[in-house]
Amino acid sequence: MKQRVLTALVLAPLAIMAVLYMPTGVFMALISILLLAGIWEWGLLAGLRKTLHRALVVAINAVLLAALAWADWNDLARQLIVVGLIWWILAALWLTKPEIGKARNRGNALIKLTIGTVLIVPAWSGAALLHAEQPNGPGWLLYAVMLVWAADTFAYFVGSRVGGRKLAPSISPGKTWAGFFGGLAGVMLVASAAMPLLGVGWHQWLPMAALALLTGLVSVLGDLFESLMKRQAGAKDSGDLLPGHGGALDRLDSLIAALPVFALGKLWLGL
């Protein structure tokens, strides 16, 4: 726990400064690197044991992200975040049948590798749309990140202290319903505190609350889905990149799920 907190204290300020002060092009290049690190770990969870094969998967996804960056990505990204929403609806259904994809064969490996691309491309698109928005895109992106952090942090501390009924014992035994509702309470606190900072009037509290709750829910979904993939792969963590935090994917799973849905919800709600 001590190592986990120390790592967070170092990385959180760096992440905040990157979101707020980096130009969008530079920031999205950084996001690409982080997402590709996640794909490297995802390849192992999908069943790729050979380094060359995992490197090839990373290279394919790198080309896709590069092509998106060089294209007229603003319009394309709006379509891709819809793809992200559709995927996470399907992922929620998958979680109700956790035995799907459990067998370690080439077919399931190919499906999971394809899913890896469906995970990172809409997430990249959501981050790009938010960060590039005028006049306060970086502020909105930071707000989305803070919602995910709040959901995770409040869930952890409430769940560890209250305990009680398990949320998804066959997928992630450590998560409880108390932690789940504690995480949602956390996102509501962040939403209320962020409104004046984002220049949102109190007459828009209801859409802000709805977007915050949706983001919190989807962030939990992202966490649970990665937990399912790790369980199927027989892995405790996706990697060992971050002391006390596991791999890059262990820190990005909730954000990967939340970013396209948050960006789409913000568009739909007119915030």
Coordinates of C-alpha atoms in Angstrom, one line a residue:
M1 CA 0.0 0.0 0.0
K2 CA 2.9 2.4 0.9
Q3 CA 4.5 1.8 -2.5
R4 CA 1.2 2.3 -4.2
V5 CA 0.6 5.7 -2.6
L6 CA 4.2 6.8 -3.3
T7 CA 3.9 5.9 -6.9
A8 CA 0.5 7.8 -7.2
L9 CA 2.0 10.9 -5.5
V10 CA 4.7 11.0 -8.1
L11 CA 2.6 10.2 -11.2
A12 CA -0.5 12.2 -10.4
P13 CA 1.0 15.7 -10.5
L14 CA 2.9 14.7 -13.7
A15 CA -0.3 13.5 -15.3
I16 CA -2.2 16.7 -14.3
M17 CA 0.5 19.0 -15.7
A18 CA 0.6 17.0 -19.0
V19 CA -3.1 17.3 -19.4
L20 CA -3.2 21.0 -18.7
Y21 CA -0.1 22.3 -20.3
M22 CA 0.9 20.1 -23.2
P23 CA -0.2 21.1 -26.7
T24 CA -2.8 18.7 -28.0
G25 CA -0.5 17.2 -30.6
V26 CA 2.3 16.5 -28.1
F27 CA -0.2 15.3 -25.5
M28 CA -1.9 12.8 -27.9
A29 CA 1.6 11.4 -28.9
L30 CA 2.1 10.8 -25.2
I31 CA -1.3 9.1 -24.9
S32 CA -0.5 7.0 -27.9
I33 CA 2.7 5.7 -26.2
L34 CA 0.7 4.8 -23.0
L35 CA -2.0 3.1 -24.9
L36 CA 0.5 1.1 -26.9
A37 CA 2.2 0.0 -23.7
G38 CA -1.2 -1.2 -22.7
I39 CA -1.5 -3.1 -25.9
W40 CA 1.8 -4.8 -25.3
E41 CA 0.5 -6.1 -22.0
W42 CA -2.9 -6.9 -23.6
G43 CA -1.1 -9.2 -26.1
L44 CA 0.2 -11.3 -23.2
L45 CA -3.3 -11.5 -21.7
A46 CA -4.7 -12.6 -25.1
G47 CA -2.2 -15.5 -25.2
L48 CA 0.7 -14.2 -27.2
R49 CA 3.8 -15.6 -25.6
K50 CA 6.4 -14.7 -28.3
T51 CA 7.9 -11.2 -28.1
L52 CA 7.9 -10.9 -31.9
H53 CA 4.2 -11.5 -32.1
R54 CA 3.4 -9.0 -29.4
A55 CA 5.6 -6.4 -31.1
L56 CA 3.8 -7.0 -34.4
V57 CA 0.4 -6.3 -32.7
V58 CA 1.8 -3.1 -31.1
A59 CA 3.2 -2.0 -34.5
I60 CA -0.2 -2.6 -36.2
N61 CA -2.0 -0.5 -33.5
A62 CA 0.7 2.2 -33.7
V63 CA 0.1 2.5 -37.5
L64 CA -3.6 2.8 -36.8
L65 CA -3.2 5.6 -34.3
A66 CA -0.7 7.4 -36.5
A67 CA -3.1 7.2 -39.4
L68 CA -5.8 8.6 -37.2
A69 CA -3.6 11.4 -36.0
W70 CA -2.7 12.4 -39.6
A71 CA -6.3 12.1 -40.9
D72 CA -9.1 14.6 -40.4
W73 CA -9.5 13.0 -37.0
N74 CA -12.0 15.4 -35.6
D75 CA -15.0 14.0 -37.6
L76 CA -13.6 10.4 -37.5
A77 CA -13.1 10.5 -33.8
R78 CA -16.8 11.4 -33.3
Q79 CA -17.7 8.2 -35.0
L80 CA -15.1 6.1 -33.2
I81 CA -16.4 7.1 -29.7
V82 CA -19.8 5.8 -30.8
V83 CA -18.0 2.5 -31.6
G84 CA -16.5 2.7 -28.1
L85 CA -19.9 3.1 -26.5
I86 CA -21.3 0.1 -28.5
W87 CA -18.3 -2.0 -27.4
W88 CA -18.7 -1.3 -23.7
I89 CA -22.4 -2.3 -23.9
L90 CA -21.2 -5.6 -25.4
A91 CA -18.6 -5.9 -22.7
A92 CA -21.2 -5.5 -20.0
L93 CA -23.1 -8.4 -21.6
W94 CA -19.9 -10.4 -21.7
L95 CA -19.4 -9.9 -18.0
T96 CA -22.7 -11.7 -17.4
K97 CA -21.2 -14.8 -19.1
P98 CA -17.5 -14.8 -17.8
E99 CA -16.8 -18.2 -19.3
I100 CA -16.9 -16.8 -22.8
G101 CA -13.5 -16.7 -24.3
K102 CA -11.9 -18.7 -21.5
A103 CA -10.5 -21.4 -23.7
R104 CA -6.9 -20.7 -24.7
N105 CA -7.0 -21.2 -28.5
R106 CA -6.2 -19.2 -31.6
G107 CA -9.8 -18.1 -32.2
N108 CA -10.2 -16.5 -28.8
A109 CA -6.7 -15.0 -29.0
L110 CA -7.6 -13.3 -32.3
I111 CA -10.9 -12.0 -30.8
K112 CA -9.1 -10.6 -27.8
L113 CA -6.4 -9.0 -30.0
T114 CA -9.1 -7.3 -32.1
I115 CA -10.8 -6.1 -28.9
G116 CA -7.5 -4.5 -27.8
T117 CA -7.7 -2.3 -30.9
V118 CA -11.4 -1.5 -30.1
L119 CA -10.3 -0.5 -26.6
I120 CA -7.6 1.9 -27.4
V121 CA -8.7 3.6 -30.7
P122 CA -12.0 5.0 -29.2
A123 CA -10.1 6.0 -26.0
W124 CA -7.5 7.9 -28.0
S125 CA -10.4 9.5 -30.0
G126 CA -12.2 10.6 -26.8
A127 CA -9.1 12.1 -25.3
A128 CA -8.3 14.0 -28.5
L129 CA -11.8 15.4 -28.8
L130 CA -11.8 16.6 -25.2
H131 CA -8.3 18.0 -25.2
A132 CA -8.6 19.9 -28.5
E133 CA -12.0 21.5 -27.6
Q134 CA -12.0 25.3 -27.2
P135 CA -11.9 27.1 -24.9
N136 CA -11.3 24.7 -22.0
G137 CA -10.6 21.3 -23.5
P138 CA -7.7 20.4 -21.2
G139 CA -9.9 21.3 -18.2
W140 CA -12.7 19.0 -19.4
L141 CA -10.2 16.1 -20.0
L142 CA -8.7 16.6 -16.5
Y143 CA -12.3 16.5 -15.1
A144 CA -12.9 13.2 -16.9
V145 CA -9.7 11.8 -15.4
M146 CA -10.6 13.1 -12.0
L147 CA -13.9 11.3 -12.1
V148 CA -12.2 8.0 -12.8
W149 CA -9.7 8.6 -10.1
A150 CA -12.5 9.5 -7.6
A151 CA -14.5 6.4 -8.6
D152 CA -11.4 4.2 -8.0
T153 CA -10.2 5.9 -4.9
F154 CA -13.5 6.1 -3.1
A155 CA -14.4 2.6 -4.0
Y156 CA -11.1 1.3 -2.6
F157 CA -11.3 3.1 0.7
V158 CA -15.0 2.5 1.3
G159 CA -14.9 -1.1 0.2
S160 CA -11.9 -1.9 2.3
R161 CA -13.4 -0.4 5.4
V162 CA -17.1 -1.4 5.0
G163 CA -16.7 -4.7 3.1
G164 CA -20.0 -6.6 2.7
R165 CA -21.5 -8.2 -0.3
K166 CA -19.2 -8.8 -3.3
L167 CA -19.9 -7.0 -6.5
A168 CA -18.6 -9.6 -9.0
P169 CA -17.0 -12.5 -6.9
S170 CA -16.3 -14.7 -10.0
I171 CA -14.4 -11.9 -11.7
S172 CA -12.9 -9.6 -9.1
P173 CA -13.4 -10.9 -5.6
G174 CA -12.0 -7.8 -3.9
K175 CA -14.7 -5.5 -5.2
T176 CA -17.9 -4.9 -3.1
W177 CA -21.2 -3.2 -3.5
A178 CA -20.2 -0.8 -0.7
G179 CA -17.1 0.2 -2.7
F180 CA -19.2 0.5 -5.8
F181 CA -21.6 3.0 -4.3
G182 CA -18.8 4.7 -2.5
G183 CA -17.1 5.3 -5.9
L184 CA -20.3 6.8 -7.3
A185 CA -20.6 9.1 -4.3
G186 CA -17.0 10.2 -5.0
V187 CA -17.8 11.1 -8.6
M188 CA -20.8 13.1 -7.5
L189 CA -18.5 15.1 -5.1
V190 CA -16.0 15.8 -7.9
A191 CA -18.8 16.8 -10.3
S192 CA -20.2 19.3 -7.8
A193 CA -16.8 20.8 -7.0
A194 CA -15.8 21.0 -10.7
M195 CA -18.9 22.9 -12.0
P196 CA -17.7 26.4 -11.1
L197 CA -14.2 25.6 -12.2
L198 CA -15.5 24.5 -15.6
G199 CA -17.8 27.5 -15.9
V200 CA -20.9 25.3 -15.8
G201 CA -24.0 26.9 -14.2
W202 CA -26.0 25.2 -11.5
H203 CA -28.9 25.0 -13.8
Q204 CA -26.9 22.3 -15.6
W205 CA -26.4 20.2 -12.5
L206 CA -28.6 17.4 -13.7
P207 CA -26.8 16.7 -16.9
M208 CA -23.4 17.1 -15.1
A209 CA -24.6 14.6 -12.5
A210 CA -25.8 12.2 -15.2
L211 CA -22.5 12.4 -17.0
A212 CA -20.5 11.9 -13.8
L213 CA -22.6 8.8 -12.8
L214 CA -22.3 7.3 -16.3
T215 CA -18.6 7.9 -16.3
G216 CA -18.2 6.3 -12.9
L217 CA -20.3 3.3 -14.0
V218 CA -18.3 2.7 -17.2
S219 CA -15.0 3.1 -15.4
V220 CA -16.0 0.2 -13.1
L221 CA -17.0 -1.8 -16.2
G222 CA -13.5 -1.2 -17.7
D223 CA -11.9 -2.4 -14.5
L224 CA -14.0 -5.5 -14.3
F225 CA -13.4 -6.4 -17.9
E226 CA -9.7 -6.2 -17.6
S227 CA -10.0 -8.3 -14.4
L228 CA -11.9 -10.9 -16.4
M229 CA -9.1 -10.9 -19.0
K230 CA -6.5 -11.3 -16.4
R231 CA -8.4 -14.1 -14.7
Q232 CA -8.8 -16.0 -18.0
A233 CA -5.1 -15.5 -18.6
G234 CA -4.1 -16.6 -15.1
A235 CA -2.4 -13.3 -14.4
K236 CA -2.6 -11.2 -11.2
D237 CA -1.5 -8.0 -13.0
S238 CA -1.1 -7.0 -16.6
G239 CA 2.5 -6.2 -16.0
D240 CA 5.0 -4.8 -13.5
L241 CA 5.7 -1.4 -15.0
L242 CA 4.5 0.7 -12.0
P243 CA 5.6 -0.2 -8.5
G244 CA 2.6 -1.1 -6.4
H245 CA 0.2 -0.5 -9.4
G246 CA 1.0 -3.4 -11.7
G247 CA 1.2 -2.7 -15.4
A248 CA 0.2 0.2 -17.6
L249 CA -3.1 -1.5 -18.4
D250 CA -3.9 -1.9 -14.7
R251 CA -3.8 1.9 -14.4
L252 CA -5.5 2.7 -17.8
D253 CA -8.3 0.2 -17.9
S254 CA -10.9 2.4 -16.3
L255 CA -9.8 5.5 -18.3
I256 CA -9.9 3.5 -21.5
A257 CA -13.5 2.7 -20.9
A258 CA -14.5 6.1 -19.6
L259 CA -13.0 8.5 -22.1
P260 CA -15.0 7.7 -25.2
V261 CA -18.2 7.4 -23.2
F262 CA -17.6 10.7 -21.4
A263 CA -16.7 12.5 -24.6
L264 CA -19.8 11.2 -26.3
G265 CA -22.0 12.0 -23.3
K266 CA -20.6 15.5 -23.2
L267 CA -21.6 16.0 -26.8
W268 CA -25.0 14.6 -26.4
L269 CA -25.8 16.6 -23.3
G270 CA -24.4 19.8 -24.8
L271 CA -22.0 20.5 -22.0

